[in-house]
Amino acid sequence: MTYSHVTSTAAPTSSSTHDSQAPKLIDARGPRFGAAVTSLILASALLTHSTPLVVISLAFFLIGSFFGPQFTPQGLIFNKVVKPLLKGEVVKEDIRPPRFAQQVGLLFTTVAVVAGLASWSGLFLVAVSACLAAATLNALFNFCLGCEIYLLIARLR
Amino acid sequence: MLLLGFVLTATIAFGLWHKRSRGQVRSTRSVESALQTPAVTAEEIGASLGSRVTLLQFSTAFCSPCRATKALLADVVSGLPDVVHIDIDAESHLDLVRRLHINSTPTTLILDRNGIEVGRASGAPKRDQVIAALAAIS
């Protein structure tokens, strides 16, 4: 990951005590498209009680967690196929918030896969449902998971 | 099928409520405010407060709307010499985060000339609400 340094452009009336590094930016619509695909996969997994479908979702989250959501299959499809079809203003976002969401997804799908393999049906359904809820919130409402839970986790330290 | 329907219905209901409630500027009715206790000191945040109003924004690196909020608030206060916008990294001020009950980002506190919290917005605030809140503080 390369971050280039920039000088602070804060106005005299505004001061910033953090974030002097320019973060890597991607098209903000990409992770939302990816979340819509994830929602479909997880909804199917919930309907059919399918551990293999959750494994597919887990694999996608694994790529997104380490390399960023733009490198998941959904991210690649977005860039190659969906993005050229879209009109309107491109809003860029920092890669870190959607990557955090991918890591949370990885955690939930890992729990679900372990539960599926161990035939713990209740835990499987709870983990898949929670992950589906988060992905659907992201796809439909542009929900920012990092905004809501990162600080709560940080506060525990 | 029943479970999927329940999860999706609950998710959409929560999403609609959440979208409506985020960013609303609300007036603060905390014990600290009632006792006229300043929320923060200039020392704690490493910046001096505004002579009339301070917009104290808490952000983290894992928050997309924090960037937009920072740009919006910086724009709103430009040209208002008695109003200051300060954006601080919540993660490196966890003592403040706990004391001020900051649960999500961005959270923006509206402080009066004495540093007393008079309002706050959780989520990206709306421009007209911020302008109205600023106008209401003498």
mmCIF file of C-alpha atoms in Angstrom:
data_model
loop_
_atom_site.group_PDB
_atom_site.id
_atom_site.type_symbol
_atom_site.label_atom_id
_atom_site.label_comp_id
_atom_site.label_asym_id
_atom_site.label_seq_id
_atom_site.Cartn_x
_atom_site.Cartn_y
_atom_site.Cartn_z
ATOM 1 C CA MET A 1 0.000 0.000 0.000
ATOM 2 C CA THR A 2 1.500 3.321 -0.985
ATOM 3 C CA TYR A 3 0.423 6.474 0.756
ATOM 4 C CA SER A 4 1.817 9.709 -0.562
ATOM 5 C CA HIS A 5 2.452 12.567 1.793
ATOM 6 C CA VAL A 6 0.681 15.836 1.262
ATOM 7 C CA THR A 7 1.022 19.088 3.137
ATOM 8 C CA SER A 8 -1.933 20.105 5.261
ATOM 9 C CA THR A 9 -4.433 22.266 3.406
ATOM 10 C CA ALA A 10 -6.508 23.064 6.480
ATOM 11 C CA ALA A 11 -8.017 26.526 6.444
ATOM 12 C CA PRO A 12 -6.879 28.897 9.212
ATOM 13 C CA THR A 13 -10.251 28.473 10.915
ATOM 14 C CA SER A 14 -9.988 24.711 10.851
ATOM 15 C CA SER A 15 -7.279 22.730 12.478
ATOM 16 C CA SER A 16 -6.636 19.050 12.200
ATOM 17 C CA THR A 17 -4.625 16.985 14.611
ATOM 18 C CA HIS A 18 -4.548 13.852 12.489
ATOM 19 C CA ASP A 19 -4.492 12.392 9.010
ATOM 20 C CA SER A 20 -1.638 14.182 7.318
ATOM 21 C CA GLN A 21 -1.328 11.245 4.909
ATOM 22 C CA ALA A 22 -3.379 11.117 1.731
ATOM 23 C CA PRO A 23 -5.360 7.864 1.799
ATOM 24 C CA LYS A 24 -5.936 5.648 -1.224
ATOM 25 C CA LEU A 25 -9.249 6.569 -2.853
ATOM 26 C CA ILE A 26 -11.654 4.407 -4.871
ATOM 27 C CA ASP A 27 -15.063 4.934 -6.488
ATOM 28 C CA ALA A 28 -17.515 4.804 -3.554
ATOM 29 C CA ARG A 29 -20.148 3.039 -5.690
ATOM 30 C CA GLY A 30 -17.917 -0.041 -6.082
ATOM 31 C CA PRO A 31 -18.191 -1.350 -2.498
ATOM 32 C CA ARG A 32 -21.967 -0.733 -2.596
ATOM 33 C CA PHE A 33 -22.302 -2.842 -5.730
ATOM 34 C CA GLY A 34 -20.142 -5.485 -4.078
ATOM 35 C CA ALA A 35 -22.397 -5.439 -1.004
ATOM 36 C CA ALA A 36 -25.449 -5.992 -3.230
ATOM 37 C CA VAL A 37 -23.813 -9.102 -4.736
ATOM 38 C CA THR A 38 -22.806 -10.289 -1.247
ATOM 39 C CA SER A 39 -26.422 -9.786 -0.081
ATOM 40 C CA LEU A 40 -27.696 -12.025 -2.893
ATOM 41 C CA ILE A 41 -25.148 -14.751 -2.091
ATOM 42 C CA LEU A 42 -25.909 -14.662 1.645
ATOM 43 C CA ALA A 43 -29.683 -14.518 1.122
ATOM 44 C CA SER A 44 -29.356 -17.652 -1.032
ATOM 45 C CA ALA A 45 -27.166 -19.250 1.640
ATOM 46 C CA LEU A 46 -29.800 -18.493 4.290
ATOM 47 C CA LEU A 47 -32.630 -19.867 2.133
ATOM 48 C CA THR A 48 -30.863 -23.092 1.214
ATOM 49 C CA HIS A 49 -28.901 -23.456 4.451
ATOM 50 C CA SER A 50 -25.807 -23.796 2.288
ATOM 51 C CA THR A 51 -22.336 -23.717 3.817
ATOM 52 C CA PRO A 52 -20.585 -23.768 0.376
ATOM 53 C CA LEU A 53 -22.295 -20.484 -0.577
ATOM 54 C CA VAL A 54 -20.982 -18.909 2.653
ATOM 55 C CA VAL A 55 -17.511 -20.240 1.775
ATOM 56 C CA ILE A 56 -17.711 -18.340 -1.538
ATOM 57 C CA SER A 57 -18.699 -15.174 0.340
ATOM 58 C CA LEU A 58 -15.869 -15.768 2.825
ATOM 59 C CA ALA A 59 -13.361 -16.070 -0.039
ATOM 60 C CA PHE A 60 -14.520 -12.720 -1.455
ATOM 61 C CA PHE A 61 -14.247 -11.074 2.001
ATOM 62 C CA LEU A 62 -10.762 -12.542 2.367
ATOM 63 C CA ILE A 63 -9.610 -10.798 -0.825
ATOM 64 C CA GLY A 64 -11.348 -7.558 0.200
ATOM 65 C CA SER A 65 -9.889 -7.634 3.700
ATOM 66 C CA PHE A 66 -6.292 -7.911 2.572
ATOM 67 C CA PHE A 67 -6.178 -6.163 -0.788
ATOM 68 C CA GLY A 68 -9.228 -3.890 -0.688
ATOM 69 C CA PRO A 69 -12.813 -4.219 -1.970
ATOM 70 C CA GLN A 70 -11.821 -3.176 -5.490
ATOM 71 C CA PHE A 71 -9.994 -6.502 -5.980
ATOM 72 C CA THR A 72 -12.899 -8.792 -5.054
ATOM 73 C CA PRO A 73 -14.709 -10.463 -8.008
ATOM 74 C CA GLN A 74 -17.592 -8.005 -7.476
ATOM 75 C CA GLY A 75 -15.127 -5.106 -7.437
ATOM 76 C CA LEU A 76 -13.544 -6.268 -10.695
ATOM 77 C CA ILE A 77 -16.981 -6.715 -12.320
ATOM 78 C CA PHE A 78 -17.914 -3.232 -11.121
ATOM 79 C CA ASN A 79 -14.842 -1.666 -12.678
ATOM 80 C CA LYS A 80 -15.006 -3.603 -15.967
ATOM 81 C CA VAL A 81 -18.759 -3.817 -16.579
ATOM 82 C CA VAL A 82 -20.895 -1.692 -14.253
ATOM 83 C CA LYS A 83 -18.858 1.493 -13.986
ATOM 84 C CA PRO A 84 -18.807 2.220 -17.762
ATOM 85 C CA LEU A 85 -22.626 2.034 -17.725
ATOM 86 C CA LEU A 86 -23.021 4.529 -14.875
ATOM 87 C CA LYS A 87 -23.453 8.217 -15.441
ATOM 88 C CA GLY A 88 -23.275 11.001 -12.932
ATOM 89 C CA GLU A 89 -20.728 12.298 -10.498
ATOM 90 C CA VAL A 90 -18.067 9.898 -9.249
ATOM 91 C CA VAL A 91 -17.751 10.164 -5.485
ATOM 92 C CA LYS A 92 -14.404 8.905 -4.231
ATOM 93 C CA GLU A 93 -13.946 7.367 -0.830
ATOM 94 C CA ASP A 94 -11.050 6.288 1.337
ATOM 95 C CA ILE A 95 -10.349 2.563 0.955
ATOM 96 C CA ARG A 96 -10.057 2.043 4.729
ATOM 97 C CA PRO A 97 -13.769 2.222 5.720
ATOM 98 C CA PRO A 98 -14.947 -0.362 3.132
ATOM 99 C CA ARG A 99 -11.950 -2.565 3.889
ATOM 100 C CA PHE A 100 -12.880 -2.491 7.577
ATOM 101 C CA ALA A 101 -16.387 -3.626 6.602
ATOM 102 C CA GLN A 102 -14.847 -6.477 4.572
ATOM 103 C CA GLN A 103 -12.928 -7.574 7.681
ATOM 104 C CA VAL A 104 -16.118 -7.616 9.753
ATOM 105 C CA GLY A 105 -17.741 -9.679 6.980
ATOM 106 C CA LEU A 106 -14.779 -12.057 7.058
ATOM 107 C CA LEU A 107 -15.245 -12.536 10.795
ATOM 108 C CA PHE A 108 -18.982 -13.305 10.501
ATOM 109 C CA THR A 109 -18.621 -15.643 7.521
ATOM 110 C CA THR A 110 -15.786 -17.486 9.285
ATOM 111 C CA VAL A 111 -18.060 -18.069 12.289
ATOM 112 C CA ALA A 112 -20.838 -19.171 9.919
ATOM 113 C CA VAL A 113 -18.607 -21.631 8.035
ATOM 114 C CA VAL A 114 -17.264 -23.150 11.261
ATOM 115 C CA ALA A 115 -20.845 -23.445 12.550
ATOM 116 C CA GLY A 116 -21.966 -24.960 9.241
ATOM 117 C CA LEU A 117 -19.198 -27.566 9.236
ATOM 118 C CA ALA A 118 -19.903 -28.418 12.876
ATOM 119 C CA SER A 119 -23.666 -28.602 12.173
ATOM 120 C CA TRP A 120 -24.438 -25.887 14.729
ATOM 121 C CA SER A 121 -27.522 -24.767 12.884
ATOM 122 C CA GLY A 122 -28.537 -21.949 15.220
ATOM 123 C CA LEU A 123 -25.149 -20.245 15.179
ATOM 124 C CA PHE A 124 -24.922 -20.676 11.393
ATOM 125 C CA LEU A 125 -28.261 -18.904 10.891
ATOM 126 C CA VAL A 126 -27.401 -16.090 13.341
ATOM 127 C CA ALA A 127 -23.983 -15.413 11.754
ATOM 128 C CA VAL A 128 -25.302 -15.494 8.175
ATOM 129 C CA SER A 129 -28.263 -13.280 9.148
ATOM 130 C CA ALA A 130 -26.007 -10.690 10.821
ATOM 131 C CA CYS A 131 -23.686 -10.582 7.829
ATOM 132 C CA LEU A 132 -26.638 -10.377 5.419
ATOM 133 C CA ALA A 133 -28.120 -7.502 7.433
ATOM 134 C CA ALA A 134 -24.847 -5.539 7.307
ATOM 135 C CA ALA A 135 -24.369 -6.153 3.584
ATOM 136 C CA THR A 136 -27.976 -5.153 2.829
ATOM 137 C CA LEU A 137 -27.642 -1.954 4.893
ATOM 138 C CA ASN A 138 -24.499 -1.116 2.925
ATOM 139 C CA ALA A 139 -26.119 -1.849 -0.457
ATOM 140 C CA LEU A 140 -29.447 -0.075 0.155
ATOM 141 C CA PHE A 141 -28.541 2.764 2.513
ATOM 142 C CA ASN A 142 -24.786 3.261 2.000
ATOM 143 C CA PHE A 143 -24.453 2.261 5.651
ATOM 144 C CA CYS A 144 -20.978 2.880 7.081
ATOM 145 C CA LEU A 145 -20.165 -0.019 9.406
ATOM 146 C CA GLY A 146 -16.847 1.494 10.522
ATOM 147 C CA CYS A 147 -18.655 4.671 11.631
ATOM 148 C CA GLU A 148 -20.956 2.731 13.933
ATOM 149 C CA ILE A 149 -18.768 0.046 15.438
ATOM 150 C CA TYR A 150 -15.093 0.966 15.136
ATOM 151 C CA LEU A 151 -15.157 3.464 17.999
ATOM 152 C CA LEU A 152 -17.123 1.075 20.221
ATOM 153 C CA ILE A 153 -14.371 -1.512 19.676
ATOM 154 C CA ALA A 154 -11.638 1.078 20.244
ATOM 155 C CA ARG A 155 -13.333 2.174 23.482
ATOM 156 C CA LEU A 156 -12.963 -1.326 24.891
ATOM 157 C CA ARG A 157 -9.193 -0.988 24.950
ATOM 158 C CA MET B 1 -37.966 -18.284 3.881
ATOM 159 C CA LEU B 2 -39.578 -16.930 7.031
ATOM 160 C CA LEU B 3 -36.172 -16.113 8.546
ATOM 161 C CA LEU B 4 -34.975 -14.388 5.358
ATOM 162 C CA GLY B 5 -38.134 -12.294 5.281
ATOM 163 C CA PHE B 6 -37.714 -11.341 8.920
ATOM 164 C CA VAL B 7 -34.027 -10.411 8.520
ATOM 165 C CA LEU B 8 -34.672 -8.282 5.436
ATOM 166 C CA THR B 9 -37.714 -6.526 6.945
ATOM 167 C CA ALA B 10 -35.874 -5.732 10.177
ATOM 168 C CA THR B 11 -32.817 -4.564 8.227
ATOM 169 C CA ILE B 12 -34.809 -2.221 5.993
ATOM 170 C CA ALA B 13 -36.781 -0.837 8.957
ATOM 171 C CA PHE B 14 -33.549 -0.182 10.843
ATOM 172 C CA GLY B 15 -31.923 1.331 7.745
ATOM 173 C CA LEU B 16 -34.791 3.770 7.210
ATOM 174 C CA TRP B 17 -34.792 4.843 10.873
ATOM 175 C CA HIS B 18 -31.011 5.147 10.903
ATOM 176 C CA LYS B 19 -30.890 7.245 7.738
ATOM 177 C CA ARG B 20 -33.501 9.626 9.173
ATOM 178 C CA SER B 21 -31.824 10.043 12.550
ATOM 179 C CA ARG B 22 -28.214 10.472 11.387
ATOM 180 C CA GLY B 23 -26.927 13.991 11.044
ATOM 181 C CA GLN B 24 -29.781 15.682 12.931
ATOM 182 C CA VAL B 25 -28.527 18.561 15.057
ATOM 183 C CA ARG B 26 -30.011 18.097 18.527
ATOM 184 C CA SER B 27 -29.752 20.384 21.516
ATOM 185 C CA THR B 28 -27.871 18.887 24.456
ATOM 186 C CA ARG B 29 -29.606 18.296 27.767
ATOM 187 C CA SER B 30 -26.853 16.623 29.723
ATOM 188 C CA VAL B 31 -25.960 17.078 33.376
ATOM 189 C CA GLU B 32 -22.653 18.677 32.372
ATOM 190 C CA SER B 33 -24.422 21.227 30.190
ATOM 191 C CA ALA B 34 -26.973 21.994 32.885
ATOM 192 C CA LEU B 35 -24.148 22.566 35.381
ATOM 193 C CA GLN B 36 -22.387 24.794 32.828
ATOM 194 C CA THR B 37 -19.346 22.528 32.822
ATOM 195 C CA PRO B 38 -17.143 22.967 29.734
ATOM 196 C CA ALA B 39 -17.060 19.809 27.598
ATOM 197 C CA VAL B 40 -13.388 20.200 26.762
ATOM 198 C CA THR B 41 -10.505 22.525 27.398
ATOM 199 C CA ALA B 42 -8.268 24.002 24.720
ATOM 200 C CA GLU B 43 -5.396 22.018 26.207
ATOM 201 C CA GLU B 44 -7.151 18.680 25.778
ATOM 202 C CA ILE B 45 -7.811 19.173 22.094
ATOM 203 C CA GLY B 46 -4.624 21.081 21.328
ATOM 204 C CA ALA B 47 -6.442 23.988 19.701
ATOM 205 C CA SER B 48 -8.065 27.164 20.953
ATOM 206 C CA LEU B 49 -11.854 27.415 21.020
ATOM 207 C CA GLY B 50 -13.879 29.857 18.952
ATOM 208 C CA SER B 51 -14.790 33.200 20.511
ATOM 209 C CA ARG B 52 -18.500 32.472 19.916
ATOM 210 C CA VAL B 53 -18.914 28.845 18.752
ATOM 211 C CA THR B 54 -16.688 25.770 18.316
ATOM 212 C CA LEU B 55 -17.683 22.863 16.090
ATOM 213 C CA LEU B 56 -15.762 19.930 17.548
ATOM 214 C CA GLN B 57 -15.799 16.990 15.132
ATOM 215 C CA PHE B 58 -14.719 13.465 16.098
ATOM 216 C CA SER B 59 -13.503 11.302 13.201
ATOM 217 C CA THR B 60 -11.770 7.982 12.613
ATOM 218 C CA ALA B 61 -9.921 6.478 9.656
ATOM 219 C CA PHE B 62 -12.729 3.930 9.137
ATOM 220 C CA CYS B 63 -15.441 6.502 8.507
ATOM 221 C CA SER B 64 -16.350 7.560 4.966
ATOM 222 C CA PRO B 65 -18.727 10.455 5.807
ATOM 223 C CA CYS B 66 -16.122 12.006 8.134
ATOM 224 C CA ARG B 67 -14.268 13.402 5.123
ATOM 225 C CA ALA B 68 -17.398 15.004 3.674
ATOM 226 C CA THR B 69 -18.378 16.356 7.096
ATOM 227 C CA LYS B 70 -14.933 17.885 7.558
ATOM 228 C CA ALA B 71 -15.195 19.636 4.188
ATOM 229 C CA LEU B 72 -18.755 20.825 4.879
ATOM 230 C CA LEU B 73 -18.001 22.249 8.335
ATOM 231 C CA ALA B 74 -14.756 23.884 7.178
ATOM 232 C CA ASP B 75 -16.773 25.549 4.411
ATOM 233 C CA VAL B 76 -19.565 26.665 6.765
ATOM 234 C CA VAL B 77 -17.152 28.317 9.233
ATOM 235 C CA SER B 78 -15.023 30.016 6.581
ATOM 236 C CA GLY B 79 -15.912 33.675 6.716
ATOM 237 C CA LEU B 80 -17.159 33.406 10.306
ATOM 238 C CA PRO B 81 -14.218 34.705 12.359
ATOM 239 C CA ASP B 82 -15.879 33.900 15.708
ATOM 240 C CA VAL B 83 -16.577 30.246 14.823
ATOM 241 C CA VAL B 84 -13.922 27.528 14.776
ATOM 242 C CA HIS B 85 -14.085 24.024 13.342
ATOM 243 C CA ILE B 86 -11.785 21.445 14.909
ATOM 244 C CA ASP B 87 -11.561 17.886 13.584
ATOM 245 C CA ILE B 88 -9.914 15.448 15.981
ATOM 246 C CA ASP B 89 -9.013 11.785 15.677
ATOM 247 C CA ALA B 90 -11.308 9.983 18.109
ATOM 248 C CA GLU B 91 -8.963 7.025 18.417
ATOM 249 C CA SER B 92 -6.153 9.122 19.841
ATOM 250 C CA HIS B 93 -8.536 10.873 22.280
ATOM 251 C CA LEU B 94 -10.327 7.884 23.797
ATOM 252 C CA ASP B 95 -10.505 9.593 27.205
ATOM 253 C CA LEU B 96 -12.560 12.394 25.642
ATOM 254 C CA VAL B 97 -14.598 9.877 23.634
ATOM 255 C CA ARG B 98 -15.607 8.048 26.815
ATOM 256 C CA ARG B 99 -16.270 11.169 28.850
ATOM 257 C CA LEU B 100 -18.355 12.823 26.125
ATOM 258 C CA HIS B 101 -20.198 9.603 25.197
ATOM 259 C CA ILE B 102 -19.114 9.596 21.561
ATOM 260 C CA ASN B 103 -20.397 6.282 20.176
ATOM 261 C CA SER B 104 -20.127 6.735 16.429
ATOM 262 C CA THR B 105 -18.365 8.919 13.891
ATOM 263 C CA PRO B 106 -18.654 11.550 12.694
ATOM 264 C CA THR B 107 -20.040 13.148 15.852
ATOM 265 C CA THR B 108 -19.954 16.934 15.970
ATOM 266 C CA LEU B 109 -20.337 18.809 19.249
ATOM 267 C CA ILE B 110 -21.507 22.399 19.187
ATOM 268 C CA LEU B 111 -19.782 24.313 21.986
ATOM 269 C CA ASP B 112 -20.592 27.839 23.075
ATOM 270 C CA ARG B 113 -18.064 30.563 23.928
ATOM 271 C CA ASN B 114 -17.361 28.915 27.294
ATOM 272 C CA GLY B 115 -16.856 25.459 25.798
ATOM 273 C CA ILE B 116 -20.195 24.214 27.113
ATOM 274 C CA GLU B 117 -21.906 21.694 24.853
ATOM 275 C CA VAL B 118 -25.186 23.132 23.573
ATOM 276 C CA GLY B 119 -25.855 20.671 20.756
ATOM 277 C CA ARG B 120 -24.530 17.740 18.837
ATOM 278 C CA ALA B 121 -25.037 15.859 15.592
ATOM 279 C CA SER B 122 -24.263 12.154 15.195
ATOM 280 C CA GLY B 123 -23.620 11.375 11.543
ATOM 281 C CA ALA B 124 -22.967 13.772 8.676
ATOM 282 C CA PRO B 125 -24.886 16.955 9.569
ATOM 283 C CA LYS B 126 -26.982 18.887 7.086
ATOM 284 C CA ARG B 127 -25.697 22.301 6.023
ATOM 285 C CA ASP B 128 -28.889 24.256 6.759
ATOM 286 C CA GLN B 129 -29.203 22.734 10.236
ATOM 287 C CA VAL B 130 -25.612 23.664 11.080
ATOM 288 C CA ILE B 131 -26.145 27.216 9.846
ATOM 289 C CA ALA B 132 -29.373 27.489 11.870
ATOM 290 C CA ALA B 133 -27.662 26.127 14.996
ATOM 291 C CA LEU B 134 -24.791 28.599 14.621
ATOM 292 C CA ALA B 135 -27.204 31.499 14.194
ATOM 293 C CA ALA B 136 -29.028 30.572 17.412
ATOM 294 C CA ILE B 137 -25.908 30.930 19.586
ATOM 295 C CA SER B 138 -24.958 34.379 20.792
#
